[in-house]
Coordinates of C-alpha atoms and ligand atoms in Angstrom, one line a residue:
X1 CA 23.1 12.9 19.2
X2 CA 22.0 14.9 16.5
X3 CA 18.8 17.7 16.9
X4 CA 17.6 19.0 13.4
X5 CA 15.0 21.6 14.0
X6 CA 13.0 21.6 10.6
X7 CA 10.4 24.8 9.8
X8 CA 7.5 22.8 9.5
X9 CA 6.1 18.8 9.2
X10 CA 6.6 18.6 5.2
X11 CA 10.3 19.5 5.7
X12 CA 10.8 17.1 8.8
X13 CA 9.3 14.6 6.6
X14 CA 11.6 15.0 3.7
X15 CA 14.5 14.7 5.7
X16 CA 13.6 11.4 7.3
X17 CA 12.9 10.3 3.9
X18 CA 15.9 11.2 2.2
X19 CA 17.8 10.0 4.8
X20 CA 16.3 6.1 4.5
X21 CA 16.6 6.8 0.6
X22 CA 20.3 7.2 1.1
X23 CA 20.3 4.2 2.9
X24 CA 18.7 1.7 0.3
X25 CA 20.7 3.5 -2.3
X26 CA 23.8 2.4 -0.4
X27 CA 22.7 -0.7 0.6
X28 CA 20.0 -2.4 -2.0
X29 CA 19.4 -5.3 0.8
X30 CA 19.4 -2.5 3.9
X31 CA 17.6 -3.8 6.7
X32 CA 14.8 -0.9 7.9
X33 CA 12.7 -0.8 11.3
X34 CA 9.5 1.4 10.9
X35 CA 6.9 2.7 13.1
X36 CA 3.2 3.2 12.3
X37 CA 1.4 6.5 13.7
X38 CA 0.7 10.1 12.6
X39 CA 4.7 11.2 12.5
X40 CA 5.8 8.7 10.1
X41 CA 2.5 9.3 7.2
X42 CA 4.8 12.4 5.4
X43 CA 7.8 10.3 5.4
X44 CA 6.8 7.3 4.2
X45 CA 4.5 9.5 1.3
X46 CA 7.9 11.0 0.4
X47 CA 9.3 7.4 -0.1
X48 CA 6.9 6.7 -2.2
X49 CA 7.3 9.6 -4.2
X50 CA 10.7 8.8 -4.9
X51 CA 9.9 5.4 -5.4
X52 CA 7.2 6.2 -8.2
X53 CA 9.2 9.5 -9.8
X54 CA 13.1 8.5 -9.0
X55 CA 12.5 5.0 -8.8
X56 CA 13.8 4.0 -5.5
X57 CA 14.1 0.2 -5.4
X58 CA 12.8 -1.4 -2.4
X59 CA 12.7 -4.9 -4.4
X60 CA 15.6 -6.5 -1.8
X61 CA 14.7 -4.2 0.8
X62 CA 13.7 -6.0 4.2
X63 CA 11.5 -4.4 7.0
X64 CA 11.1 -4.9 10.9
X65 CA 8.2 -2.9 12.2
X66 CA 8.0 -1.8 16.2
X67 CA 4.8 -2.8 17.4
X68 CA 1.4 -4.6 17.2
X69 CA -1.4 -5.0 19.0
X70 CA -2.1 -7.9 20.8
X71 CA -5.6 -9.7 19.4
X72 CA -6.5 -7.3 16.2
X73 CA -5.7 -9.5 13.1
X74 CA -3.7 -8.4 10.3
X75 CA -7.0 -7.0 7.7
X76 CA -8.6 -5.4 11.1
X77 CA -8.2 -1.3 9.8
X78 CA -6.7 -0.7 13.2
X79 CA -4.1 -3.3 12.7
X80 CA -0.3 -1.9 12.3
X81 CA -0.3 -4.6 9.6
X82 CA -3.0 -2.9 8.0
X83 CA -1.2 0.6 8.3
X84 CA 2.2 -0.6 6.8
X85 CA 0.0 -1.9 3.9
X86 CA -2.0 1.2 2.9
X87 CA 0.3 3.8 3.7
X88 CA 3.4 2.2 2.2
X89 CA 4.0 -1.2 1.2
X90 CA 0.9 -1.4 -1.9
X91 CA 2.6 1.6 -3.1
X92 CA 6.3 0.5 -3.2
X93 CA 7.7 -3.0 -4.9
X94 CA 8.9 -4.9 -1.7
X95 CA 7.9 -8.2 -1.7
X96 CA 5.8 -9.2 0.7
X97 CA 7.8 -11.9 2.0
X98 CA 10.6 -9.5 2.9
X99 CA 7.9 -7.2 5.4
X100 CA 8.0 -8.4 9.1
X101 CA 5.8 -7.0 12.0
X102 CA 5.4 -8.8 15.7
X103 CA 2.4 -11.6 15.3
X104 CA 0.0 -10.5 17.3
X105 CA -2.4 -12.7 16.7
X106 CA 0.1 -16.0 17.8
X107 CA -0.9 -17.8 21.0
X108 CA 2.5 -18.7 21.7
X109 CA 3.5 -15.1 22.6
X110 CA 6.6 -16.1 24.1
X111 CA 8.2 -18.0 21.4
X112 CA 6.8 -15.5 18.9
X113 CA 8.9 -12.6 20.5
X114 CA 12.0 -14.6 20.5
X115 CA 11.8 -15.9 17.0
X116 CA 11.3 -12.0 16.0
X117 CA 14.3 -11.2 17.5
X118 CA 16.1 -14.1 15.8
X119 CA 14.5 -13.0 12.6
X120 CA 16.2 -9.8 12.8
X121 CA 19.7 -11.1 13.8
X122 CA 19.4 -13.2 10.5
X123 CA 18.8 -10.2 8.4
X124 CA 21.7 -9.1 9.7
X125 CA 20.2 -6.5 12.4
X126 CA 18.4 -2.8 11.2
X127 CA 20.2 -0.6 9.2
X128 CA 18.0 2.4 10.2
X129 CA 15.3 2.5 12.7
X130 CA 12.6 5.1 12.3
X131 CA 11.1 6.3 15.7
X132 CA 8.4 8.0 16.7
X133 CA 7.5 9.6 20.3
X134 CA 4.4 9.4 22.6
X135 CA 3.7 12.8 24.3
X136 CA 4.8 10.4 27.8
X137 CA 8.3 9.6 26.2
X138 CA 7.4 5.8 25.2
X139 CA 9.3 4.2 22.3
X140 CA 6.8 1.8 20.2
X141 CA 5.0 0.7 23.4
X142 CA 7.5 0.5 25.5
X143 CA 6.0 2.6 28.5
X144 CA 7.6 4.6 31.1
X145 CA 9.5 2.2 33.3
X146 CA 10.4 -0.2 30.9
X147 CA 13.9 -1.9 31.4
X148 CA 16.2 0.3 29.2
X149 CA 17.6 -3.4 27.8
X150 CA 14.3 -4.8 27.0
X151 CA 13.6 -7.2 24.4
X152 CA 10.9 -7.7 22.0
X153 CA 7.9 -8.8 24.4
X154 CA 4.8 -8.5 25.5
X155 CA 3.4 -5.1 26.8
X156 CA 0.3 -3.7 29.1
X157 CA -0.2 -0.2 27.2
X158 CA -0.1 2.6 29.4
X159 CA -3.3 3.9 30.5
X160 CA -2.4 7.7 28.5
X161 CA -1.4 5.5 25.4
X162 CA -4.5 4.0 25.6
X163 CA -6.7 7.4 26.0
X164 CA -4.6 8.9 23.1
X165 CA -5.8 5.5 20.9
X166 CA -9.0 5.9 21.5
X167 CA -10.2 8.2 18.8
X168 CA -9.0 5.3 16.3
X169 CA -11.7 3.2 18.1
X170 CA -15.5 3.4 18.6
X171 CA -15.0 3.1 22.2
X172 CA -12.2 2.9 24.9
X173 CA -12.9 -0.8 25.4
X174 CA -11.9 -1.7 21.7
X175 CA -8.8 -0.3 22.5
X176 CA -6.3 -3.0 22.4
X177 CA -4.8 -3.2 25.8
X178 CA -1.2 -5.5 25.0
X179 CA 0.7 -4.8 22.3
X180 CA 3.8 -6.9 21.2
X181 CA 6.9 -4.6 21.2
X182 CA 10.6 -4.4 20.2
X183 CA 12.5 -4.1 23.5
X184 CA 14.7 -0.7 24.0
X185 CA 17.6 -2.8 23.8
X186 CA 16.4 -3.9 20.1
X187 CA 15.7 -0.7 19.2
X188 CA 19.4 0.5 20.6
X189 CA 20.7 -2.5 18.5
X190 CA 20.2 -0.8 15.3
X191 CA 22.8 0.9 13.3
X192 CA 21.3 4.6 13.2
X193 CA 18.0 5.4 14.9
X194 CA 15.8 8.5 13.4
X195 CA 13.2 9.8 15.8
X196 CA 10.2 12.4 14.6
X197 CA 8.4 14.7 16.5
X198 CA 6.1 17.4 15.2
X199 CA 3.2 19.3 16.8
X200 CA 3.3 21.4 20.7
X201 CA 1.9 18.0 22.1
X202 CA 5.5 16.4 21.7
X203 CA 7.5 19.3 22.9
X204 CA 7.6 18.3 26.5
X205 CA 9.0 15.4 25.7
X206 CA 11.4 16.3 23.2
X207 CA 12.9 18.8 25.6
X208 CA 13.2 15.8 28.3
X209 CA 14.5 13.5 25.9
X210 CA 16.9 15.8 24.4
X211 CA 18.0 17.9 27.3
X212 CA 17.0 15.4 30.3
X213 CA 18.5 12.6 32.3
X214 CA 18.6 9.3 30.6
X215 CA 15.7 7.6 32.5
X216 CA 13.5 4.5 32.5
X217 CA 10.5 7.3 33.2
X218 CA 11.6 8.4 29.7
X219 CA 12.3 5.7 27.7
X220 CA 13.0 7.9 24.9
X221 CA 15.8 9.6 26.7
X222 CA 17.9 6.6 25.5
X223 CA 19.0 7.9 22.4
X224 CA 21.2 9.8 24.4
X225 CA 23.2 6.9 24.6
X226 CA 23.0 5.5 20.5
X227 CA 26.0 5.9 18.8
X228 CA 24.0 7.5 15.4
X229 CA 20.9 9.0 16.6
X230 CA 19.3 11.9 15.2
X231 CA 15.8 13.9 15.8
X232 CA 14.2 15.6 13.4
X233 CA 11.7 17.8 15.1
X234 CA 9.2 20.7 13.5
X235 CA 9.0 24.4 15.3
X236 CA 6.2 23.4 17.6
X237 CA 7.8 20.3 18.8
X238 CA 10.5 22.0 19.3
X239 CA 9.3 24.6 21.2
X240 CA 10.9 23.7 24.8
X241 CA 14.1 23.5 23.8
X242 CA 16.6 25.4 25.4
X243 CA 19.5 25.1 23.7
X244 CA 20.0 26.2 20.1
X245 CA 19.9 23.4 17.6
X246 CA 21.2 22.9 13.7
X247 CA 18.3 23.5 10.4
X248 CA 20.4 21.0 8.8
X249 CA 22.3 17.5 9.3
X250 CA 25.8 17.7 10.0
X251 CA 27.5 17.6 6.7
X252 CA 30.9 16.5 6.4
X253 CA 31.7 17.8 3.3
X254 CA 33.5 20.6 3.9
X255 CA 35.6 18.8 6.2
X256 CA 36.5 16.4 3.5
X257 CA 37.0 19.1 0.7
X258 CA 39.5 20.7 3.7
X259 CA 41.3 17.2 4.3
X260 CA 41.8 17.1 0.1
X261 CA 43.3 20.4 -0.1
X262 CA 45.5 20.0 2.8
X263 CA 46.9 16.4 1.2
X264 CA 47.3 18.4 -2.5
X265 CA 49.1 20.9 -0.8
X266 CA 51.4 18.8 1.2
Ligands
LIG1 P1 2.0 9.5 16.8 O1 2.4 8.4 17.8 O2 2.9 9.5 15.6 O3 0.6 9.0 16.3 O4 1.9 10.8 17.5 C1 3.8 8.3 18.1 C2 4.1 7.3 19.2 O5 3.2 7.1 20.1 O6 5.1 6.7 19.2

């Protein structure tokens, strides 16, 4: 696992960005999870950037997003359908049929889940799955004490997730309290896995899920355990850390540049 400690929430974001970028520039048809929340806004304003200014070509691009809530409908301002649209997808050229979030407006919840995790298996699975964090370690709404091999289903929100929603809503009881969710496993499933954290209100949980036992308590603490993971975190977030931690990715080229020289020289 990879900790990047970035000075500030403009830099965090730029990273993330540049690191889906290099994705779709690999991969025109790359498969990308998202999240909706504060975190992601900077990141997915960078992507736009380069899409308008560099033109970065979503046009074969296909995304799977976390979460939903369960009962808002897709135009409802609240809606995770409604965030993807405004902050990215009317200001990027993917087509519409290649965005995917959980239905949470189907009555068939069950079959709903299942066919969403189906959809992804025939996209091939996610290329790169951006993460955010909830000050209680949750991944998308998986709570603490979700099954670490969880599927996309049906969650209860936790009763903090549903205080730290509320300003979003007129009142506490407009507050969605299901949501449809990727499982952990699903989110484990993807290739490379990106989590953000910025601001003193995530620290605590960075530190836990970076320097902690893996642990249902924690769901987050799981990407102890991906293969590709990296967190991008600013200062504050940062801020209970005990162990130093890298400004930049890993970069391999030096290693490479060593492995040419040696072959020239042999
Ligand atoms: P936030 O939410 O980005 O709005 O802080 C993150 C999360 O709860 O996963």
């Amino acid at each position: 696992m990879e900790v990047v400690i970035k000075e500030n929430y403009q830099e965090m974001s730029k990273l993330a960005a540049s690191m889906i970028a290099e994705v779709v520039r690999k991969k025109p048809r790359a498969v990308l999870g998202l999240a909706t929340g504060s975190t992601p806004l900077g990141t997915y304003q960078e992507l736009i950037r380069m899409h308008k200014e560099q033109g970065l070509d979503f046009s074969q691009v296909v995304t799977f997003n976390l979460d939903e809530y369960i009962g808002l409908p897709p135009e409802h301002d609240q809606s995770y359908h409604y965030f993807m649209q405004e902050n990215l997808f009317k200001h990027i050229n993917i087509p519409p049929g290649n965005i995917h979030l959980p239905p949470g407006m189907d009555e068939d919840l069950v079959a709903a889940c299942e066919r969403y995790e189906q959809m992804i298996r025939d996209a091939g699975g996610i290329d790169i799955q951006l993460l955010g964090i909830g000050a209680n370690g949750h991944i998308a709404f998986n709570e603490p004490g979700s099954s670490l091999g969880s599927r996309t289903r049906v969650k209860a929100l936790d009763k903090k997730t549903i205080e730290d929603n509320t300003r979003f809503f007129e009142h506490i009881d407009d507050v969605p309290k299901f949501a449809i969710t990727m499982g952990i496993g699903t989110i484990m499933d993807s290739r490379r896995v990106v989590m953000l954290a910025n601001k003193a209100n995530k620290a605590h949980a960075i530190a836990i899920t970076v320097e902690g036992p893996v642990t249902a308590l924690v769901p987050a603490t799981i990407v102890q355990l991906h293969p590709h993971a990296t967190i991008i975190v600013d200062q504050d977030a940062a801020s209970e850390l005990k162990r130093a931690y890298e400004h930049t990715p890993r970069d391999l080229t030096e290693a490479i540049a060593y492995i040419r020289r040696q072959k020239q020289s042999s």
